[in-house]
Coordinates of C-alpha atoms in Angstrom, one line a residue:
Chain A
M1 CA -3.4 38.1 3.5
S2 CA -4.0 40.9 1.4
A3 CA -7.3 42.2 2.1
L4 CA -9.0 45.3 -0.4
V5 CA -11.5 47.6 1.7
L6 CA -13.6 50.1 1.2
D7 CA -14.8 52.7 3.2
I8 CA -18.3 54.6 1.6
G9 CA -19.4 57.9 2.6
G10 CA -21.5 61.1 1.7
T11 CA -18.5 62.7 1.6
K12 CA -15.7 60.3 0.5
V13 CA -15.2 57.1 -1.0
A14 CA -12.0 55.5 0.8
A15 CA -9.9 52.1 -0.8
G16 CA -7.3 50.4 0.8
L17 CA -5.5 47.6 1.1
V18 CA -4.1 46.1 4.8
D19 CA -2.0 43.2 5.7
G20 CA -2.4 40.2 7.8
D21 CA -1.0 42.4 10.2
G22 CA -3.3 44.7 10.0
R23 CA -1.2 47.4 8.3
L24 CA -3.1 49.9 5.8
Q25 CA -0.3 49.5 2.8
Y26 CA -2.4 51.5 0.3
E27 CA -5.0 54.2 0.5
T28 CA -7.3 56.4 -2.2
R29 CA -9.7 58.6 -1.5
H30 CA -12.5 60.2 -3.9
P31 CA -15.5 62.2 -3.5
T32 CA -18.5 60.9 -3.2
P33 CA -20.4 62.4 -6.3
H34 CA -23.5 64.6 -5.8
S35 CA -26.0 62.7 -8.2
D36 CA -29.2 61.0 -8.5
D37 CA -27.8 58.3 -10.7
P38 CA -26.8 55.6 -8.9
E39 CA -24.4 54.1 -11.6
Q40 CA -22.4 57.7 -11.5
V41 CA -21.9 56.9 -7.5
W42 CA -21.3 53.4 -8.0
A43 CA -18.8 54.1 -10.8
T44 CA -16.6 56.5 -8.4
V45 CA -16.8 53.3 -5.8
E46 CA -15.5 51.0 -9.1
Q47 CA -12.6 53.3 -9.6
A48 CA -11.4 53.3 -5.8
I49 CA -11.4 49.5 -6.4
D50 CA -9.2 49.4 -9.7
D51 CA -7.2 51.6 -8.1
A52 CA -6.5 49.4 -5.1
L53 CA -6.4 46.5 -7.3
A54 CA -4.1 47.4 -9.5
K55 CA -1.7 48.1 -6.7
A56 CA -2.2 44.5 -5.3
G57 CA -1.0 43.2 -8.5
G58 CA -4.7 42.3 -9.4
A59 CA -5.2 39.8 -6.7
V60 CA -6.4 40.1 -3.3
D61 CA -7.7 37.4 -0.7
G62 CA -11.0 39.3 0.1
V63 CA -13.1 42.4 0.1
G64 CA -14.3 44.2 3.2
V65 CA -16.6 47.3 2.7
S66 CA -18.0 50.1 5.2
A67 CA -20.8 50.8 4.0
P68 CA -23.0 53.7 5.0
G69 CA -26.9 52.4 6.6
P70 CA -29.5 51.5 7.2
L71 CA -28.5 48.0 5.6
R72 CA -30.5 45.3 5.0
L73 CA -27.7 42.7 5.1
A74 CA -29.5 39.4 4.3
A75 CA -29.8 41.2 1.1
G76 CA -26.4 42.4 0.8
T77 CA -27.9 46.0 0.3
T78 CA -28.0 49.3 1.3
S79 CA -30.1 52.8 1.6
P80 CA -28.1 55.4 2.8
V81 CA -29.3 58.2 4.6
N82 CA -26.6 60.4 2.7
I83 CA -26.5 58.7 -0.6
P84 CA -29.8 59.4 -1.8
A85 CA -29.5 57.8 -5.3
W86 CA -28.6 54.7 -3.4
R87 CA -31.8 53.1 -2.6
D88 CA -31.6 49.0 -2.1
F89 CA -28.3 49.4 -3.8
P90 CA -27.1 46.0 -4.0
I91 CA -23.5 47.4 -3.1
R92 CA -22.5 43.1 -1.8
D93 CA -23.6 41.6 -5.5
R94 CA -22.1 44.8 -7.2
V95 CA -18.4 44.1 -5.7
V96 CA -18.4 40.7 -6.3
A97 CA -19.4 41.1 -9.8
V98 CA -16.0 43.2 -10.1
V99 CA -13.6 41.3 -7.4
P100 CA -15.1 37.6 -8.5
D101 CA -14.0 34.0 -6.3
V102 CA -12.9 35.7 -3.4
P103 CA -14.8 36.8 0.5
V104 CA -17.0 39.5 0.0
R105 CA -17.8 41.2 3.0
V106 CA -20.4 44.3 3.8
A107 CA -20.9 45.8 7.1
G108 CA -22.6 49.2 8.4
D109 CA -20.5 52.1 9.0
G110 CA -20.7 52.1 12.7
L111 CA -19.9 48.7 13.2
C112 CA -16.6 48.8 11.1
M113 CA -15.5 51.8 12.9
A114 CA -16.0 49.9 16.1
L115 CA -14.3 46.9 14.7
G116 CA -11.4 48.9 13.4
E117 CA -11.3 50.7 17.0
H118 CA -10.9 47.2 18.5
W119 CA -8.9 45.4 16.4
R120 CA -6.1 48.3 15.4
G121 CA -7.3 51.5 17.5
A122 CA -8.5 52.4 21.1
G123 CA -10.6 49.5 21.7
Q124 CA -7.3 47.0 21.9
G125 CA -8.5 44.5 24.9
A126 CA -11.7 45.0 25.1
S127 CA -14.0 42.2 24.8
F128 CA -17.7 44.2 24.8
L129 CA -17.1 47.4 23.5
L130 CA -19.3 50.3 21.9
G131 CA -17.2 52.3 19.2
M132 CA -19.1 55.6 18.5
V133 CA -18.7 58.5 16.0
V134 CA -20.2 61.9 16.9
S135 CA -19.9 64.0 13.8
T136 CA -22.8 65.4 11.3
G137 CA -24.5 62.6 12.4
I138 CA -24.0 60.0 16.1
G139 CA -23.7 56.6 15.1
G140 CA -22.1 53.4 16.5
G141 CA -21.6 49.8 16.3
L142 CA -21.1 47.0 18.9
V143 CA -18.6 43.9 19.3
L144 CA -19.6 41.7 21.8
D145 CA -18.0 39.0 23.5
G146 CA -15.3 39.9 20.9
V147 CA -17.4 39.4 17.9
P148 CA -19.0 41.9 15.7
Y149 CA -22.6 42.5 16.6
Y150 CA -24.8 42.8 13.5
G151 CA -28.4 42.1 14.5
R152 CA -31.6 41.0 13.0
T153 CA -31.2 43.3 10.0
G154 CA -27.9 44.3 10.3
N155 CA -28.5 47.5 11.4
A156 CA -27.6 47.4 15.4
G157 CA -25.7 50.2 17.0
H158 CA -27.6 53.0 15.5
V159 CA -26.8 54.7 19.2
G160 CA -27.6 58.0 17.4
H161 CA -31.3 57.2 17.7
V162 CA -31.4 56.2 21.7
I163 CA -34.4 58.4 23.0
V164 CA -32.9 60.8 25.4
D165 CA -35.4 63.1 25.8
P166 CA -39.1 62.1 25.4
D167 CA -40.3 66.0 24.4
G168 CA -37.2 66.5 22.7
P169 CA -36.6 68.1 19.1
R170 CA -37.9 66.3 16.1
C171 CA -35.2 63.8 14.5
V172 CA -34.5 63.1 10.7
C173 CA -35.4 59.6 11.7
G174 CA -39.2 60.8 12.0
A175 CA -38.6 59.9 16.0
R176 CA -38.4 63.1 18.8
G177 CA -35.5 63.3 21.3
C178 CA -33.0 60.9 19.9
V179 CA -29.5 61.9 21.3
E180 CA -28.5 62.5 17.2
A181 CA -31.3 65.3 17.5
I182 CA -29.3 67.2 20.2
A183 CA -25.8 66.2 20.2
S184 CA -24.6 65.7 16.7
G185 CA -22.3 68.8 15.7
P186 CA -25.5 70.7 14.0
H187 CA -27.5 70.7 16.3
L188 CA -24.9 71.5 18.9
A189 CA -24.4 74.6 16.8
A190 CA -28.0 75.2 16.3
W191 CA -28.8 75.3 20.0
A192 CA -25.9 77.5 20.5
R193 CA -27.3 79.8 17.8
T194 CA -30.9 80.1 19.4
Q195 CA -28.7 81.5 22.5
G196 CA -27.1 84.1 20.6
W197 CA -24.2 82.5 19.8
M198 CA -23.0 84.1 16.3
G199 CA -20.8 81.2 14.7
A200 CA -21.4 78.6 11.8
D201 CA -20.6 75.2 12.6
A202 CA -19.5 72.8 15.6
K203 CA -15.4 73.6 14.7
E204 CA -15.9 77.2 15.2
L205 CA -18.4 76.5 18.1
A206 CA -15.2 74.2 19.6
D207 CA -12.5 76.8 18.9
A208 CA -15.3 78.9 21.3
A209 CA -15.2 76.9 23.6
A210 CA -11.7 76.5 24.1
A211 CA -11.6 80.3 24.6
G212 CA -14.0 80.3 26.9
N213 CA -17.4 81.5 25.2
D214 CA -20.4 80.6 27.8
I215 CA -23.0 79.8 25.0
A216 CA -20.2 77.7 23.5
L217 CA -19.1 75.7 26.7
R218 CA -23.0 75.1 28.0
A219 CA -23.3 74.2 24.3
F220 CA -20.9 71.3 24.7
H221 CA -22.1 70.4 28.4
R222 CA -25.6 70.0 26.9
G223 CA -24.9 68.0 24.4
A224 CA -22.0 65.8 26.4
R225 CA -25.3 65.2 29.2
A226 CA -27.5 63.8 26.3
I227 CA -24.4 61.4 24.9
A228 CA -23.6 60.3 28.7
A229 CA -27.8 59.1 29.1
M230 CA -27.5 57.4 26.0
I231 CA -24.3 55.7 27.3
A232 CA -25.9 54.8 30.4
S233 CA -28.5 53.6 28.9
V234 CA -27.0 51.4 26.4
G235 CA -24.3 50.1 29.1
A236 CA -27.6 49.1 30.9
V237 CA -28.7 47.6 28.2
C238 CA -25.6 46.0 26.8
D239 CA -23.0 45.5 30.0
L240 CA -20.1 46.8 27.9
D241 CA -16.5 47.5 29.0
L242 CA -15.3 50.5 27.3
V243 CA -16.9 53.0 24.7
V244 CA -14.8 54.7 22.1
V245 CA -16.1 57.9 20.8
G246 CA -14.5 59.4 17.5
G247 CA -16.2 62.0 14.8
G248 CA -15.2 65.7 14.3
V249 CA -17.0 66.8 17.2
A250 CA -15.2 64.4 19.7
Q251 CA -11.9 66.0 18.5
A252 CA -12.8 68.8 20.5
G253 CA -11.2 66.6 23.2
P254 CA -12.1 67.7 27.1
L255 CA -14.3 69.9 26.0
L256 CA -16.0 67.0 24.9
F257 CA -14.9 64.1 27.5
D258 CA -15.0 65.9 30.2
P259 CA -18.4 67.2 31.0
L260 CA -19.3 63.4 28.9
R261 CA -17.5 61.5 32.0
A262 CA -19.0 63.8 34.9
E263 CA -22.4 63.6 33.3
L264 CA -21.9 59.8 33.1
R265 CA -20.9 59.1 37.0
N266 CA -24.7 60.7 37.4
Y267 CA -26.9 58.6 35.3
A268 CA -24.8 55.4 35.5
G269 CA -26.2 54.0 38.6
L270 CA -25.8 50.2 38.6
D271 CA -22.4 48.7 39.6
F272 CA -21.6 47.5 36.6
V273 CA -22.6 50.6 34.5
S274 CA -20.6 53.1 37.0
G275 CA -17.3 51.4 35.7
L276 CA -17.8 52.0 32.2
R277 CA -14.7 53.4 30.9
V278 CA -15.2 56.4 27.6
V279 CA -11.9 57.3 25.4
P280 CA -11.3 59.1 22.6
A281 CA -11.5 57.1 19.2
A282 CA -7.6 56.7 17.8
L283 CA -7.4 55.7 14.5
G284 CA -9.7 58.6 13.2
G285 CA -11.0 58.4 9.5
E286 CA -9.2 55.0 8.7
A287 CA -10.8 53.1 11.5
G288 CA -13.6 51.9 8.9
L289 CA -10.9 50.9 6.2
F290 CA -9.2 48.7 9.4
G291 CA -12.8 47.6 10.3
A292 CA -14.1 46.6 6.7
A293 CA -10.6 44.5 7.3
A294 CA -11.2 43.0 10.0
L295 CA -14.8 41.4 8.6
L296 CA -12.6 38.9 6.8
R297 CA -10.7 37.6 10.0
T298 CA -13.8 36.1 11.8
Chain B
M1 CA -33.4 14.4 30.8
S2 CA -34.5 16.5 34.3
A3 CA -33.1 19.5 35.2
L4 CA -33.5 20.9 38.4
V5 CA -34.4 24.2 38.1
L6 CA -34.6 26.7 40.8
D7 CA -36.3 30.8 40.6
I8 CA -35.2 32.6 43.4
G9 CA -36.9 36.1 44.4
G10 CA -37.4 38.7 46.7
T11 CA -41.1 37.5 47.4
K12 CA -40.6 33.6 46.8
V13 CA -38.4 30.6 45.8
A14 CA -39.5 28.3 43.3
A15 CA -37.9 25.1 42.6
G16 CA -39.4 22.6 39.6
L17 CA -38.7 19.9 37.3
V18 CA -38.5 20.3 33.5
D19 CA -38.1 17.8 31.0
G20 CA -36.4 17.2 27.7
D21 CA -39.3 18.3 26.7
G22 CA -39.5 21.5 28.5
R23 CA -42.7 20.1 30.4
L24 CA -42.7 21.5 33.9
Q25 CA -43.5 18.0 35.8
Y26 CA -43.4 19.3 39.3
E27 CA -43.3 22.8 41.1
T28 CA -42.8 23.9 44.6
R29 CA -43.1 27.3 46.2
H30 CA -41.5 28.8 49.5
P31 CA -41.8 32.4 50.9
T32 CA -38.6 33.9 50.6
P33 CA -37.6 34.5 54.6
H34 CA -37.2 38.1 55.7
S35 CA -34.4 38.0 57.2
D36 CA -30.5 39.3 57.6
D37 CA -29.0 36.0 58.4
P38 CA -27.3 34.7 55.0
E39 CA -28.0 31.2 55.9
Q40 CA -31.5 31.8 56.9
V41 CA -32.6 33.0 52.7
W42 CA -30.1 29.9 51.6
A43 CA -31.9 27.5 53.8
T44 CA -35.0 27.8 52.2
V45 CA -33.5 27.6 49.1
E46 CA -32.2 24.3 50.0
Q47 CA -35.7 22.8 51.4
A48 CA -36.8 24.2 47.6
I49 CA -33.5 21.8 46.0
D50 CA -34.4 19.1 48.1
D51 CA -38.5 18.4 47.6
A52 CA -37.5 18.6 44.3
L53 CA -35.2 16.3 44.2
A54 CA -36.4 13.4 46.1
K55 CA -40.0 13.9 43.7
A56 CA -36.5 13.0 40.8
G57 CA -35.6 10.1 43.1
G58 CA -32.7 11.9 44.3
A59 CA -31.2 12.3 40.7
V60 CA -31.3 14.9 38.2
D61 CA -28.9 15.6 35.0
G62 CA -28.4 19.5 35.3
V63 CA -29.3 22.7 37.6
G64 CA -30.4 25.6 36.3
V65 CA -30.7 28.7 38.4
S66 CA -32.8 31.6 37.7
A67 CA -31.1 34.2 40.5
P68 CA -32.1 37.6 41.0
G69 CA -29.1 40.3 40.1
P70 CA -26.8 41.9 40.2
L71 CA -24.7 39.3 39.6
R72 CA -21.3 38.6 39.2
L73 CA -21.3 35.8 36.6
A74 CA -17.5 34.9 36.6
A75 CA -17.4 34.5 40.2
G76 CA -21.1 32.7 40.5
T77 CA -22.1 35.2 42.9
T78 CA -25.5 37.7 43.7
S79 CA -25.9 40.4 45.2
P80 CA -30.3 41.1 44.9
V81 CA -31.5 44.7 45.5
N82 CA -34.6 42.7 47.0
I83 CA -32.2 40.1 49.5
P84 CA -30.4 42.4 51.3
A85 CA -28.9 39.6 53.5
W86 CA -26.7 38.3 50.0
R87 CA -24.1 40.4 49.1
D88 CA -21.7 38.6 46.8
F89 CA -23.7 35.5 48.0
P90 CA -21.7 32.7 46.2
I91 CA -25.3 30.7 44.8
R92 CA -23.4 28.8 42.4
D93 CA -21.0 27.2 44.9
R94 CA -23.6 26.8 47.1
V95 CA -25.8 24.7 44.7
V96 CA -23.1 22.7 43.4
A97 CA -22.4 21.6 46.9
V98 CA -25.8 20.2 47.7
V99 CA -26.0 19.1 43.6
P100 CA -22.5 17.8 42.7
D101 CA -21.4 15.6 39.8
V102 CA -24.0 17.7 37.3
P103 CA -23.9 21.2 34.9
V104 CA -25.0 24.0 37.7
R105 CA -25.8 27.1 35.3
V106 CA -26.7 30.6 36.9
A107 CA -28.7 33.6 35.4
G108 CA -30.3 37.2 36.0
D109 CA -33.6 36.3 36.5
G110 CA -34.2 38.9 33.8
L111 CA -32.5 37.0 30.9
C112 CA -34.4 33.4 32.4
M113 CA -37.8 35.6 31.7
A114 CA -36.3 35.9 28.5
L115 CA -35.2 32.4 27.6
G116 CA -38.4 31.2 29.2
E117 CA -40.5 32.7 26.3
H118 CA -38.4 32.3 24.4
W119 CA -38.5 28.4 24.3
R120 CA -41.8 27.6 25.2
G121 CA -43.7 30.8 25.4
A122 CA -44.9 33.8 23.4
G123 CA -41.0 34.3 22.2
Q124 CA -41.1 31.6 19.6
G125 CA -39.8 31.5 16.7
A126 CA -38.3 35.1 17.7
S127 CA -33.8 35.1 17.1
F128 CA -33.7 38.5 18.2
L129 CA -35.6 39.1 21.6
L130 CA -35.9 41.4 24.4
G131 CA -38.0 39.5 27.2
M132 CA -39.2 42.3 29.9
V133 CA -41.3 42.1 33.2
V134 CA -43.0 45.2 34.2
S135 CA -43.6 44.9 38.5
T136 CA -42.6 46.3 41.4
G137 CA -39.4 46.9 39.3
I138 CA -39.0 46.4 35.4
G139 CA -36.1 44.3 34.1
G140 CA -35.2 41.8 31.4
G141 CA -33.1 39.9 29.3
L142 CA -31.8 39.0 25.9
V143 CA -31.8 36.6 23.1
L144 CA -29.6 37.3 20.7
D145 CA -29.1 35.4 17.6
G146 CA -30.9 33.1 19.2
V147 CA -29.0 32.4 21.8
P148 CA -28.9 34.4 25.6
Y149 CA -26.6 37.1 25.6
Y150 CA -24.9 37.5 29.4
G151 CA -22.8 40.5 28.9
R152 CA -19.2 41.4 30.1
T153 CA -20.7 40.6 34.0
G154 CA -23.8 38.6 33.5
N155 CA -26.2 41.6 33.8
A156 CA -27.2 42.7 30.1
G157 CA -30.8 43.5 29.8
H158 CA -31.0 45.5 32.7
V159 CA -33.8 47.7 30.4
G160 CA -35.2 49.3 33.4
H161 CA -32.6 51.5 33.8
V162 CA -32.5 52.7 30.2
I163 CA -32.9 56.5 31.0
V164 CA -35.7 58.0 29.5
D165 CA -35.9 61.7 30.7
P166 CA -32.4 63.2 32.3
D167 CA -34.5 65.6 34.5
G168 CA -36.7 62.5 35.6
P169 CA -37.6 61.5 39.4
R170 CA -34.4 59.6 41.1
C171 CA -34.5 55.7 40.8
V172 CA -33.2 53.3 43.4
C173 CA -30.1 52.8 41.3
G174 CA -28.7 56.6 42.0
A175 CA -29.4 57.7 38.7
R176 CA -32.4 59.8 37.2
G177 CA -34.8 59.6 35.0
C178 CA -34.8 55.8 34.3
V179 CA -38.0 54.1 32.9
E180 CA -38.4 52.1 36.1
A181 CA -38.4 55.3 38.0
I182 CA -41.8 56.2 35.9
A183 CA -43.3 52.9 34.9
S184 CA -43.0 50.4 37.9
G185 CA -46.2 49.7 39.2
P186 CA -45.5 51.2 42.6
H187 CA -44.6 54.5 40.2
L188 CA -47.7 54.2 38.3
A189 CA -49.7 54.2 41.4
A190 CA -47.5 56.9 43.5
W191 CA -47.6 59.3 40.0
A192 CA -51.6 59.0 40.0
R193 CA -52.1 59.9 43.9
T194 CA -50.2 63.1 43.1
Q195 CA -52.7 63.9 40.9
G196 CA -55.4 63.4 43.3
W197 CA -56.0 59.6 42.8
M198 CA -56.4 58.1 45.9
G199 CA -56.1 54.2 45.6
A200 CA -52.8 51.7 46.7
D201 CA -51.2 50.4 44.4
A202 CA -51.0 49.2 40.7
K203 CA -53.4 46.6 40.7
E204 CA -56.0 49.2 42.3
L205 CA -55.0 51.5 39.4
A206 CA -55.5 49.1 36.4
D207 CA -59.4 48.3 37.9
A208 CA -59.6 52.1 37.8
A209 CA -58.5 52.8 34.4
A210 CA -60.7 49.9 33.1
A211 CA -63.5 51.3 35.1
G212 CA -63.1 54.6 32.8
N213 CA -61.1 56.6 35.7
D214 CA -59.4 59.7 33.8
I215 CA -56.2 59.9 36.2
A216 CA -55.4 55.9 36.1
L217 CA -55.8 56.3 32.1
R218 CA -53.5 59.0 32.4
A219 CA -50.8 57.1 34.6
F220 CA -51.0 54.1 32.3
H221 CA -50.4 56.3 29.1
R222 CA -47.2 58.1 31.2
G223 CA -46.0 54.8 32.1
A224 CA -46.7 53.3 28.7
R225 CA -44.7 56.4 26.6
A226 CA -41.9 55.8 29.0
I227 CA -41.4 52.1 28.0
A228 CA -42.0 53.0 24.7
A229 CA -39.2 55.4 24.2
M230 CA -37.0 52.2 25.9
I231 CA -38.0 49.7 23.3
A232 CA -37.5 52.5 20.5
S233 CA -34.2 53.0 22.0
V234 CA -33.0 49.2 22.6
G235 CA -34.3 48.5 19.5
A236 CA -32.1 50.8 17.5
V237 CA -29.2 49.4 19.7
C238 CA -29.9 45.5 19.9
D239 CA -32.0 45.0 16.1
L240 CA -34.4 42.8 17.4
D241 CA -37.4 41.5 16.1
L242 CA -39.9 40.8 18.8
V243 CA -40.2 42.5 22.6
V244 CA -42.5 39.8 25.2
V245 CA -44.0 41.7 28.3
G246 CA -44.9 40.3 31.7
G247 CA -45.1 41.1 35.3
G248 CA -47.9 42.1 36.9
V249 CA -48.6 45.5 35.3
A250 CA -48.7 44.3 32.2
Q251 CA -51.4 41.9 33.6
A252 CA -53.3 45.0 33.0
G253 CA -53.9 44.1 29.0
P254 CA -54.9 46.7 26.5
L255 CA -54.6 49.7 29.4
L256 CA -50.6 49.4 29.0
F257 CA -50.5 47.7 25.6
D258 CA -52.7 50.1 23.2
P259 CA -50.9 53.3 24.5
L260 CA -47.2 51.4 24.3
R261 CA -47.8 50.1 20.5
A262 CA -49.4 54.1 20.1
E263 CA -46.3 56.0 21.3
L264 CA -43.7 53.2 19.7
R265 CA -45.0 54.2 16.9
N266 CA -44.1 57.9 17.4
Y267 CA -40.6 57.1 19.3
A268 CA -39.8 54.2 16.6
G269 CA -38.3 56.5 13.4
L270 CA -35.9 54.1 11.8
D271 CA -37.3 51.3 9.3
F272 CA -35.6 48.3 10.9
V273 CA -37.3 49.4 14.4
S274 CA -40.6 50.5 13.9
G275 CA -41.9 46.8 13.0
L276 CA -40.8 45.8 15.9
R277 CA -43.5 43.5 17.5
V278 CA -44.5 43.9 20.8
V279 CA -46.8 41.5 22.7
P280 CA -47.8 39.8 26.3
A281 CA -45.6 37.1 27.8
A282 CA -47.7 33.8 27.8
L283 CA -46.0 31.3 31.1
G284 CA -46.7 34.3 33.6
G285 CA -44.5 33.4 36.8
E286 CA -43.3 29.9 35.6
A287 CA -41.0 32.1 32.5
G288 CA -38.1 31.8 34.9
L289 CA -38.7 28.2 36.0
F290 CA -38.2 27.5 31.7
G291 CA -35.5 29.8 31.4
A292 CA -33.7 28.4 34.3
A293 CA -34.1 24.6 32.3
A294 CA -33.1 26.4 29.0
L295 CA -29.6 27.8 30.4
L296 CA -28.8 23.5 29.9
R297 CA -29.7 23.7 26.8
T298 CA -27.1 26.0 25.1

């Protein structure tokens, strides 16, 4: 099997080839155009497809697409928050048009990250897995009973919009108190600045915390606490065995994971939740490509 | 088909016979003994089984059991919060011993309520359903893609332990800020008393609210807000099409559902969540019996 895989995001479009043993044999990346023209964004995706197809000798066995959401899975369309040019963009039909006569599977980027980690990364062996990313936003996906869980519209696993504080800050989604509005990288940094910290972003905040800066440490603890409450909630509802956390903020390592695990002990009261393990992701930015390939395995 | 069905709870043990068309042909109820002796509680269950078996002429095609949790589904045991005499009680093996040679299926009471409402009640036609009960506790179960979702240990759907306020009150589960610790019947009444209300329980609180008592109305609104935040969170994670709410507190009708729907509009920001419908349960106390029968249909 040779799968052509795409991972489309707000900053980059990646394409690759994954063989039947789950090895990434080729990868190419292009910056996502900042454009109001949906066709200009598509042209970049098509270029990435052409690159990978040429590398494969013109033929592949299927195409897996990790797409930013929200999606309408039944229609095969997406309206990505961070690609404003695409509204109900028919991503599946457009891919089918350039790679005809093979299966084309589309899923949300959160689900693809979870599937990739489940197949080839830190989630191997888990049967009930939440894969999640903490970066400029917070997203995720669920593997339940060993298979991807899509939900009614293909948008299951939007864990960034679990409410962790009913009086909390307004979120981009329109609600308030979403964990994303508290614990995403930009919100961690913004909160630290309200406390007198002078840095620019979550990366600098992690450096400051690593150097012992008190405000930065408290910012990570505050974010970790919100994420822990969310994980306890998802654990109680979905009865999981593992949570895999990736994304830029998770690269802070123990600065995030130590308070996260400590707070999870406070918020996970029920026996079947309190044993829930939380581990760092293993695949980095390539999880989505592996997950897109995994879409073709079920 | 004739299914012998059991609904075991902290206050009553119900048994019944459900035919293949989903009609409840017979029902018997016994109070659950207040006893430290697991065998005394079991004797009441066995009596209920004997009653129903006799009514069925001695033979049934299967047994479905709605059991209070938490469960260990793989082992077929339960350790009900509200039946302290049972700890890791082997409910499935005990039922098999008295009704041998037919399928015996056990599930949590929250899942059975959801399945019952899905098959015969207010959840008919939904494919992604949360069924939940608001009474002395808050519990629930999930029907995902048309089939029961058990989770890793059989305890999925414990929505009462979704954290809706990270600084909230301590919960019986050991965590803090669980929706159950804010919005269950006893907690609604307890909060109202802290505000100067003089009544005894949630039923009196509903009567007071219906008569226009300001504290009682605020108590229902506060509980509804917590439940709305929980529902928005579960909707974002599980991507549902319907929530069915039953239990004693839900019998307050619009006193609960009006503020619940209004607050859900505030907390459900994402498109695929904001359309989520919330409706009252239709089967009352018999949902568990129908759900236990539904366990034998899959």
